[in-house]
DNA sequence: AACTCGTGGGC
DNA sequence: TGCCCAAGAGT
């Protein structure tokens, strides 16, 4: 495909975007001034591997509580981690704070792709997206939507992830000099609403004309993906230790690794071993309260919940008593929120 | 380069 | 129901 038709593809997409852009809280309407870089950056980080629907409430909560990057930079770590609880990929929250503090130190966000790429939590995608959307730079923005659209548009048969260099090269050829931010968002909207993974709506697609996969007759076949390996099932235990029917013992997880930096129930170390050791933070007696299942990216966990029935608390250290009536403010990641629900439900029955 | 790292929704 | 998938980054 020659350069003039590449330009035509961008023009078709931008026309479509002008008419059909989704209205999103972090987005400016097509043709209007770019939104605050802080909001663009925050939304892009939240949207990493995360659906728009899941992000909306968190974005509203964060921007209400911390309206500027400077305000976020001044926040306490545990406040931000608790506010992120439930959104997943908690390294994002740790990097978010590190990035906010770096930007506060700099005085503003870098306005180039290269400068943005040097910030914590901004990889190739996010740096390009913020450069294009917030600063009007021409940047080649490649996310999973763009990978899918480009794979189909050019009928790239090589499986992901090996095809990424070819996809990037093709994306580069169709990225316009002007309105690169709108173009990137147009590609993402197209991927989210028209060129979807399972059943692409080619009749609604503004670039079905030049689309090679469409011409070949089975666009949903692309992109080809490498087979993924089976998910292991891991066993673990978590411990519910209650005092005076009013407080529960919570710990803070280490700053890296699974659920790193998050408040949690004490557990037996299932995250670090094939199976947990089974030992709790104090000597029993324990009573089983059942188990909860949870699926992570690369393994599934069956978490057995043990409730402490004794009345002494010797041996507890590096944790805090947390009031049961404020448990929803503790910022427990979903696994432990499930376990807490189970513990409280068991009490209800008893 | 291959692995780690969450979660909820859609089909 | 189980599996796939989502605006990826860090190591």
Tab-separated table of C-alpha atoms (C1' of nucleotides) in Angstrom:
chain	number	residue	atom	x	y	z
A	1	UNK	CA	0.000	0.000	0.000
A	2	UNK	CA	1.514	3.326	-1.028
A	3	UNK	CA	1.859	6.499	0.972
A	4	UNK	CA	-1.168	8.238	-0.479
A	5	UNK	CA	-3.556	5.449	0.489
A	6	UNK	CA	-2.008	5.344	3.968
A	7	UNK	CA	-2.940	8.993	4.279
A	8	UNK	CA	-6.410	8.075	3.109
A	9	UNK	CA	-6.787	5.499	5.871
A	10	UNK	CA	-6.009	8.104	8.525
A	11	UNK	CA	-8.474	10.517	6.917
A	12	UNK	CA	-11.226	7.904	6.912
A	13	UNK	CA	-10.584	7.059	10.538
A	14	UNK	CA	-10.510	10.682	11.658
A	15	UNK	CA	-13.775	11.419	9.846
A	16	UNK	CA	-15.331	8.419	11.530
A	17	UNK	CA	-13.953	9.556	14.913
A	18	UNK	CA	-15.372	13.060	14.456
A	19	UNK	CA	-18.802	11.500	14.089
A	20	UNK	CA	-18.595	8.516	16.431
A	21	UNK	CA	-16.054	9.183	19.178
A	22	UNK	CA	-17.090	7.755	22.517
A	23	UNK	CA	-17.658	10.318	25.233
A	24	UNK	CA	-15.338	9.431	28.111
A	25	UNK	CA	-14.580	11.337	31.313
A	26	UNK	CA	-10.880	11.725	30.510
A	27	UNK	CA	-11.342	12.593	26.867
A	28	UNK	CA	-11.789	15.891	25.011
A	29	UNK	CA	-14.312	15.983	22.199
A	30	UNK	CA	-12.694	15.698	18.749
A	31	UNK	CA	-11.251	18.998	17.614
A	32	UNK	CA	-11.385	20.616	21.055
A	33	UNK	CA	-8.310	21.535	23.126
A	34	UNK	CA	-6.399	18.663	24.670
A	35	UNK	CA	-7.346	17.716	28.224
A	36	UNK	CA	-5.123	18.195	31.267
A	37	UNK	CA	-2.022	15.961	30.909
A	38	UNK	CA	-2.630	14.754	34.457
A	39	UNK	CA	-6.019	13.366	33.503
A	40	UNK	CA	-4.686	11.838	30.303
A	41	UNK	CA	-1.818	10.170	32.140
A	42	UNK	CA	-3.998	8.940	35.022
A	43	UNK	CA	-6.573	7.466	32.659
A	44	UNK	CA	-3.934	5.781	30.511
A	45	UNK	CA	-2.326	4.124	33.516
A	46	UNK	CA	-5.688	2.963	34.840
A	47	UNK	CA	-6.627	1.639	31.400
A	48	UNK	CA	-3.543	-0.562	31.092
A	49	UNK	CA	-5.000	-4.052	30.632
A	50	UNK	CA	-8.217	-2.787	32.178
A	51	UNK	CA	-11.631	-2.140	30.662
A	52	UNK	CA	-13.203	1.299	30.343
A	53	UNK	CA	-16.143	0.186	32.479
A	54	UNK	CA	-13.862	-0.869	35.325
A	55	UNK	CA	-11.884	2.364	35.213
A	56	UNK	CA	-14.663	4.958	35.259
A	57	UNK	CA	-15.450	4.986	38.977
A	58	UNK	CA	-11.784	4.877	39.965
A	59	UNK	CA	-10.973	7.759	37.647
A	60	UNK	CA	-13.779	9.830	39.170
A	61	UNK	CA	-12.670	8.982	42.701
A	62	UNK	CA	-9.021	9.792	42.060
A	63	UNK	CA	-9.627	13.086	40.252
A	64	UNK	CA	-12.085	14.216	42.909
A	65	UNK	CA	-9.769	13.376	45.758
A	66	UNK	CA	-6.550	14.422	44.011
A	67	UNK	CA	-7.429	17.020	41.360
A	68	UNK	CA	-3.833	17.684	40.317
A	69	UNK	CA	-0.650	15.707	39.958
A	70	UNK	CA	0.793	17.844	42.746
A	71	UNK	CA	-2.034	16.820	45.079
A	72	UNK	CA	-1.497	13.178	44.197
A	73	UNK	CA	2.236	13.526	44.773
A	74	UNK	CA	1.534	14.779	48.291
A	75	UNK	CA	-0.768	11.883	49.177
A	76	UNK	CA	0.266	9.172	51.624
A	77	UNK	CA	1.230	5.850	50.044
A	78	UNK	CA	-1.389	3.881	51.928
A	79	UNK	CA	-4.165	6.266	50.899
A	80	UNK	CA	-3.364	5.792	47.234
A	81	UNK	CA	-2.915	2.037	47.514
A	82	UNK	CA	-6.271	1.735	49.303
A	83	UNK	CA	-7.941	3.894	46.649
A	84	UNK	CA	-6.535	1.590	43.949
A	85	UNK	CA	-7.755	-1.568	45.714
A	86	UNK	CA	-9.847	-3.742	43.416
A	87	UNK	CA	-8.462	-2.330	40.184
A	88	UNK	CA	-5.626	-4.850	40.011
A	89	UNK	CA	-2.009	-4.783	38.845
A	90	UNK	CA	-0.930	-2.944	41.961
A	91	UNK	CA	2.530	-2.124	40.653
A	92	UNK	CA	0.656	0.484	38.630
A	93	UNK	CA	-0.369	2.251	41.836
A	94	UNK	CA	3.158	2.156	43.212
A	95	UNK	CA	4.527	3.527	39.945
A	96	UNK	CA	1.716	6.063	39.780
A	97	UNK	CA	2.858	7.616	43.030
A	98	UNK	CA	6.515	7.492	42.074
A	99	UNK	CA	5.661	9.152	38.774
A	100	UNK	CA	3.490	11.856	40.380
A	101	UNK	CA	6.299	12.726	42.752
A	102	UNK	CA	8.815	12.877	39.931
A	103	UNK	CA	6.522	15.131	37.910
A	104	UNK	CA	5.951	17.340	40.952
A	105	UNK	CA	9.705	17.612	41.341
A	106	UNK	CA	10.077	18.491	37.648
A	107	UNK	CA	7.256	21.013	37.929
A	108	UNK	CA	5.252	19.567	35.043
A	109	UNK	CA	4.885	16.551	32.807
A	110	UNK	CA	7.563	16.177	30.126
A	111	UNK	CA	5.934	17.064	26.794
A	112	UNK	CA	7.864	14.651	24.585
A	113	UNK	CA	7.492	10.915	24.085
A	114	UNK	CA	11.095	10.375	25.123
A	115	UNK	CA	10.729	12.430	28.290
A	116	UNK	CA	7.511	10.666	29.228
A	117	UNK	CA	9.020	7.240	28.559
A	118	UNK	CA	11.575	7.869	31.309
A	119	UNK	CA	8.874	8.185	33.980
A	120	UNK	CA	7.937	5.212	36.190
A	121	UNK	CA	5.011	3.202	34.853
A	122	UNK	CA	5.151	4.699	31.364
A	123	UNK	CA	6.186	2.132	28.806
A	124	UNK	CA	6.196	2.443	25.040
A	125	UNK	CA	2.421	2.527	24.776
A	126	UNK	CA	1.615	5.008	27.533
A	127	UNK	CA	4.417	7.405	26.663
A	128	UNK	CA	3.238	7.520	23.061
A	129	UNK	CA	-0.399	7.885	24.054
A	130	UNK	CA	0.199	10.767	26.456
A	131	UNK	CA	2.561	12.501	24.012
A	132	UNK	CA	-0.043	12.287	21.267
A	133	UNK	CA	-3.242	12.893	23.241
A	134	UNK	CA	-2.087	15.469	25.775
A	135	UNK	CA	0.675	17.218	23.831
A	136	UNK	CA	-0.303	16.832	20.192
A	137	UNK	CA	2.912	15.059	19.292
A	138	UNK	CA	3.063	12.642	16.426
A	139	UNK	CA	3.643	9.309	18.140
A	140	UNK	CA	2.936	5.755	17.065
A	141	UNK	CA	0.484	4.442	19.628
A	142	UNK	CA	0.180	0.659	19.698
A	143	UNK	CA	-2.081	-1.089	22.151
A	144	UNK	CA	-4.052	-4.331	21.877
A	145	UNK	CA	-6.759	-2.578	19.818
A	146	UNK	CA	-4.229	-1.229	17.348
A	147	UNK	CA	-2.576	-4.641	17.148
A	148	UNK	CA	-5.891	-6.201	16.234
A	149	UNK	CA	-6.951	-3.516	13.744
A	150	UNK	CA	-3.557	-3.398	12.024
A	151	UNK	CA	-3.229	-7.183	11.927
A	152	UNK	CA	-6.525	-7.339	10.056
A	153	UNK	CA	-6.037	-4.267	7.900
A	154	UNK	CA	-2.772	-5.653	6.529
A	155	UNK	CA	-3.573	-9.349	6.981
A	156	UNK	CA	-0.528	-10.021	9.107
A	157	UNK	CA	-0.416	-13.793	9.504
A	158	UNK	CA	2.521	-14.072	11.877
A	159	UNK	CA	1.299	-14.832	15.418
A	160	UNK	CA	1.567	-12.376	18.284
A	161	UNK	CA	3.793	-11.476	20.000
A	162	UNK	CA	6.329	-12.125	17.236
A	163	UNK	CA	4.404	-9.893	14.839
A	164	UNK	CA	4.768	-6.795	17.012
A	165	UNK	CA	7.639	-5.225	15.068
A	166	UNK	CA	5.717	-5.641	11.801
A	167	UNK	CA	2.554	-4.262	13.381
A	168	UNK	CA	4.409	-1.243	14.708
A	169	UNK	CA	5.943	-0.574	11.303
A	170	UNK	CA	2.524	-0.687	9.655
A	171	UNK	CA	0.990	1.475	12.375
A	172	UNK	CA	3.740	3.999	11.716
A	173	UNK	CA	2.850	4.171	8.033
A	174	UNK	CA	-0.787	5.042	8.716
A	175	UNK	CA	-0.237	7.434	11.633
A	176	UNK	CA	-0.841	10.991	10.408
A	177	UNK	CA	1.430	13.960	11.104
A	178	UNK	CA	-1.459	15.959	12.502
A	179	UNK	CA	-4.105	14.796	14.981
A	180	UNK	CA	-2.041	11.765	16.032
A	181	UNK	CA	-3.860	11.807	19.386
A	182	UNK	CA	-7.290	11.686	17.782
A	183	UNK	CA	-6.008	9.050	15.386
A	184	UNK	CA	-4.824	6.867	18.266
A	185	UNK	CA	-8.118	7.231	20.059
A	186	UNK	CA	-9.973	6.528	16.817
A	187	UNK	CA	-8.054	3.262	16.437
A	188	UNK	CA	-8.874	2.321	20.019
A	189	UNK	CA	-12.557	3.196	19.633
A	190	UNK	CA	-12.657	1.230	16.419
A	191	UNK	CA	-11.080	-1.759	18.120
A	192	UNK	CA	-13.417	-1.509	21.103
A	193	UNK	CA	-16.687	-1.037	19.256
A	194	UNK	CA	-16.306	-2.217	15.642
A	195	UNK	CA	-13.168	-4.244	14.997
A	196	UNK	CA	-13.780	-6.391	18.051
A	197	UNK	CA	-11.990	-9.586	18.875
A	198	UNK	CA	-14.713	-12.144	18.256
A	199	UNK	CA	-17.240	-10.715	15.841
A	200	UNK	CA	-16.053	-7.641	13.960
A	201	UNK	CA	-18.807	-5.390	12.626
A	202	UNK	CA	-17.283	-4.855	9.227
A	203	UNK	CA	-20.456	-3.283	7.854
A	204	UNK	CA	-19.945	-0.378	10.247
A	205	UNK	CA	-16.210	-0.079	9.683
A	206	UNK	CA	-14.843	3.075	8.042
A	207	UNK	CA	-11.794	1.215	6.722
A	208	UNK	CA	-13.394	-2.017	5.550
A	209	UNK	CA	-12.552	-0.905	1.992
A	210	UNK	CA	-8.791	-1.283	2.251
A	211	UNK	CA	-8.970	-4.067	4.889
A	212	UNK	CA	-7.126	-7.164	3.675
A	213	UNK	CA	-8.656	-9.505	6.260
A	214	UNK	CA	-12.111	-8.338	5.263
A	215	UNK	CA	-11.326	-9.010	1.619
A	216	UNK	CA	-10.084	-12.475	2.515
A	217	UNK	CA	-13.387	-13.223	4.217
A	218	UNK	CA	-12.581	-14.142	7.842
A	219	UNK	CA	-11.323	-11.095	9.750
A	220	UNK	CA	-11.970	-12.668	13.159
A	221	UNK	CA	-9.200	-15.156	12.388
A	222	UNK	CA	-6.631	-12.398	12.924
A	223	UNK	CA	-4.531	-11.659	14.837
A	224	UNK	CA	-3.170	-15.170	15.325
A	225	UNK	CA	-1.942	-15.669	18.858
A	226	UNK	CA	0.543	-18.091	20.339
A	227	UNK	CA	-1.036	-20.800	22.452
A	228	UNK	CA	-1.003	-20.080	26.164
A	229	UNK	CA	-0.059	-22.649	28.721
A	230	UNK	CA	-2.432	-24.132	31.224
A	231	UNK	CA	-3.030	-22.352	34.486
A	232	UNK	CA	-1.803	-24.077	37.643
A	233	UNK	CA	-4.062	-24.327	40.684
A	234	UNK	CA	-2.367	-23.335	43.916
A	235	UNK	CA	-3.543	-23.914	47.484
A	236	UNK	CA	-3.160	-21.398	50.271
A	237	UNK	CA	-4.479	-20.369	53.667
A	238	UNK	CA	-5.436	-17.003	55.048
A	239	UNK	CA	-6.133	-16.216	58.678
A	240	UNK	CA	-9.005	-14.290	60.201
A	241	UNK	CA	-8.039	-13.140	63.682
A	242	UNK	CA	-10.711	-11.170	65.472
A	243	UNK	CA	-10.604	-9.287	68.753
A	244	UNK	CA	-13.662	-8.368	70.858
A	245	UNK	CA	-15.933	-8.954	67.871
A	246	UNK	CA	-14.876	-5.488	66.772
A	247	UNK	CA	-11.504	-5.658	65.054
A	248	UNK	CA	-9.578	-7.886	62.686
A	249	UNK	CA	-5.810	-8.261	62.356
A	250	UNK	CA	-4.503	-6.951	59.024
A	251	UNK	CA	-1.006	-6.832	57.639
A	252	UNK	CA	0.754	-4.896	54.900
A	253	UNK	CA	2.162	-7.019	52.086
A	254	UNK	CA	5.757	-6.534	50.933
A	255	UNK	CA	6.347	-3.744	48.447
A	256	UNK	CA	6.902	-6.040	45.485
A	257	UNK	CA	5.425	-9.267	44.217
A	258	UNK	CA	1.825	-10.414	44.347
A	259	UNK	CA	-0.531	-7.722	45.633
A	260	UNK	CA	2.585	-5.827	46.674
A	261	UNK	CA	2.083	-2.923	49.051
A	262	UNK	CA	-1.522	-3.800	49.714
A	263	UNK	CA	-3.255	-4.304	53.040
A	264	UNK	CA	-4.206	-7.965	53.494
A	265	UNK	CA	-5.196	-10.785	55.770
A	266	UNK	CA	-2.195	-12.688	57.119
A	267	UNK	CA	-1.536	-15.779	55.040
A	268	UNK	CA	0.780	-18.749	54.801
A	269	UNK	CA	2.895	-17.487	51.928
A	270	UNK	CA	1.007	-19.062	49.046
A	271	UNK	CA	2.252	-16.316	46.750
A	272	UNK	CA	5.876	-17.336	47.155
A	273	UNK	CA	5.534	-21.099	47.145
A	274	UNK	CA	3.825	-23.721	45.097
A	275	UNK	CA	1.645	-24.278	48.110
A	276	UNK	CA	1.535	-22.403	51.374
A	277	UNK	CA	3.183	-23.749	54.488
A	278	UNK	CA	-0.120	-23.759	56.303
A	279	UNK	CA	1.223	-21.912	59.328
A	280	UNK	CA	-0.435	-18.828	60.753
A	281	UNK	CA	0.872	-15.730	62.551
A	282	UNK	CA	0.049	-17.263	65.928
A	283	UNK	CA	-0.546	-20.718	67.347
A	284	UNK	CA	-4.138	-21.933	66.948
A	285	UNK	CA	-6.712	-23.099	67.676
A	286	UNK	CA	-8.051	-22.483	64.198
A	287	UNK	CA	-11.382	-23.382	62.752
A	288	UNK	CA	-12.025	-23.700	59.065
A	289	UNK	CA	-14.420	-21.155	57.629
A	290	UNK	CA	-14.402	-22.600	54.131
A	291	UNK	CA	-12.547	-21.373	51.098
A	292	UNK	CA	-12.672	-18.836	48.311
A	293	UNK	CA	-11.463	-19.248	44.758
A	294	UNK	CA	-9.643	-16.557	42.844
A	295	UNK	CA	-8.017	-16.509	39.425
A	296	UNK	CA	-4.858	-14.524	38.819
A	297	UNK	CA	-3.130	-13.989	35.518
A	298	UNK	CA	-0.866	-17.003	35.676
A	299	UNK	CA	-2.413	-19.270	38.279
A	300	UNK	CA	-5.634	-19.968	40.140
A	301	UNK	CA	-5.798	-19.988	43.899
A	302	UNK	CA	-7.955	-21.897	46.333
A	303	UNK	CA	-7.647	-19.952	49.528
A	304	UNK	CA	-8.700	-21.768	52.682
A	305	UNK	CA	-9.822	-19.428	55.397
A	306	UNK	CA	-8.906	-20.231	59.006
A	307	UNK	CA	-10.555	-18.390	61.865
A	308	UNK	CA	-8.793	-17.961	65.210
A	309	UNK	CA	-10.858	-19.010	68.167
A	310	UNK	CA	-8.441	-18.323	71.018
A	311	UNK	CA	-8.403	-15.313	73.291
A	312	UNK	CA	-4.691	-14.483	73.488
A	313	UNK	CA	-2.796	-12.692	70.759
A	314	UNK	CA	0.846	-13.409	71.554
A	315	UNK	CA	2.966	-13.666	68.464
A	316	UNK	CA	1.182	-11.050	66.395
A	317	UNK	CA	3.546	-8.475	64.985
A	318	UNK	CA	3.880	-6.171	61.983
A	319	UNK	CA	0.190	-5.609	61.577
A	320	UNK	CA	-2.723	-3.589	62.879
A	321	UNK	CA	-6.138	-4.088	64.421
A	322	UNK	CA	-8.676	-2.812	61.945
A	323	UNK	CA	-12.273	-1.964	62.965
A	324	UNK	CA	-14.790	-4.322	61.382
A	325	UNK	CA	-17.263	-1.537	60.749
A	326	UNK	CA	-14.725	0.179	58.506
A	327	UNK	CA	-13.470	-2.903	56.709
A	328	UNK	CA	-14.543	-1.565	53.339
A	329	UNK	CA	-12.085	1.290	53.810
A	330	UNK	CA	-9.138	-1.005	54.418
A	331	UNK	CA	-8.353	-1.259	50.721
A	332	UNK	CA	-8.216	-5.028	50.573
A	333	UNK	CA	-7.515	-6.448	47.127
A	334	UNK	CA	-10.348	-8.572	45.794
A	335	UNK	CA	-8.970	-11.924	46.960
A	336	UNK	CA	-8.932	-10.798	50.592
A	337	UNK	CA	-12.180	-8.896	50.261
A	338	UNK	CA	-13.743	-12.213	49.243
A	339	UNK	CA	-12.158	-13.946	52.228
A	340	UNK	CA	-13.413	-11.229	54.561
A	341	UNK	CA	-16.922	-11.551	53.183
A	342	UNK	CA	-16.752	-15.274	53.832
A	343	UNK	CA	-15.555	-14.799	57.408
A	344	UNK	CA	-18.287	-12.309	58.178
A	345	UNK	CA	-20.920	-14.503	56.558
A	346	UNK	CA	-19.783	-17.485	58.636
A	347	UNK	CA	-20.144	-15.414	61.803
A	348	UNK	CA	-23.614	-14.433	60.699
A	349	UNK	CA	-24.573	-18.085	60.464
A	350	UNK	CA	-23.094	-18.993	63.814
B	1	DA	C1'	12.766	-13.219	25.645
B	2	DA	C1'	9.803	-14.958	28.638
B	3	DC	C1'	7.562	-14.294	33.005
B	4	DT	C1'	5.211	-11.878	36.499
B	5	DC	C1'	1.482	-9.194	37.742
B	6	DG	C1'	-5.526	-8.616	38.944
B	7	DT	C1'	-9.837	-8.262	37.875
B	8	DG	C1'	-14.503	-8.381	35.864
B	9	DG	C1'	-17.253	-8.984	31.842
B	10	DG	C1'	-18.674	-11.323	27.552
B	11	DC	C1'	-19.815	-15.257	25.182
C	1	DT	C1'	-19.022	-22.910	33.018
C	2	DG	C1'	-14.559	-22.112	31.463
C	3	DC	C1'	-11.996	-19.421	28.603
C	4	DC	C1'	-10.709	-15.249	26.405
C	5	DC	C1'	-9.927	-10.753	26.724
C	6	DA	C1'	-8.778	-5.646	28.153
C	7	DA	C1'	-5.770	1.777	26.442
C	8	DG	C1'	1.016	-3.008	29.252
C	9	DA	C1'	5.109	-2.366	32.323
C	10	DG	C1'	8.975	-4.164	34.724
C	11	DT	C1'	12.407	-7.377	35.063
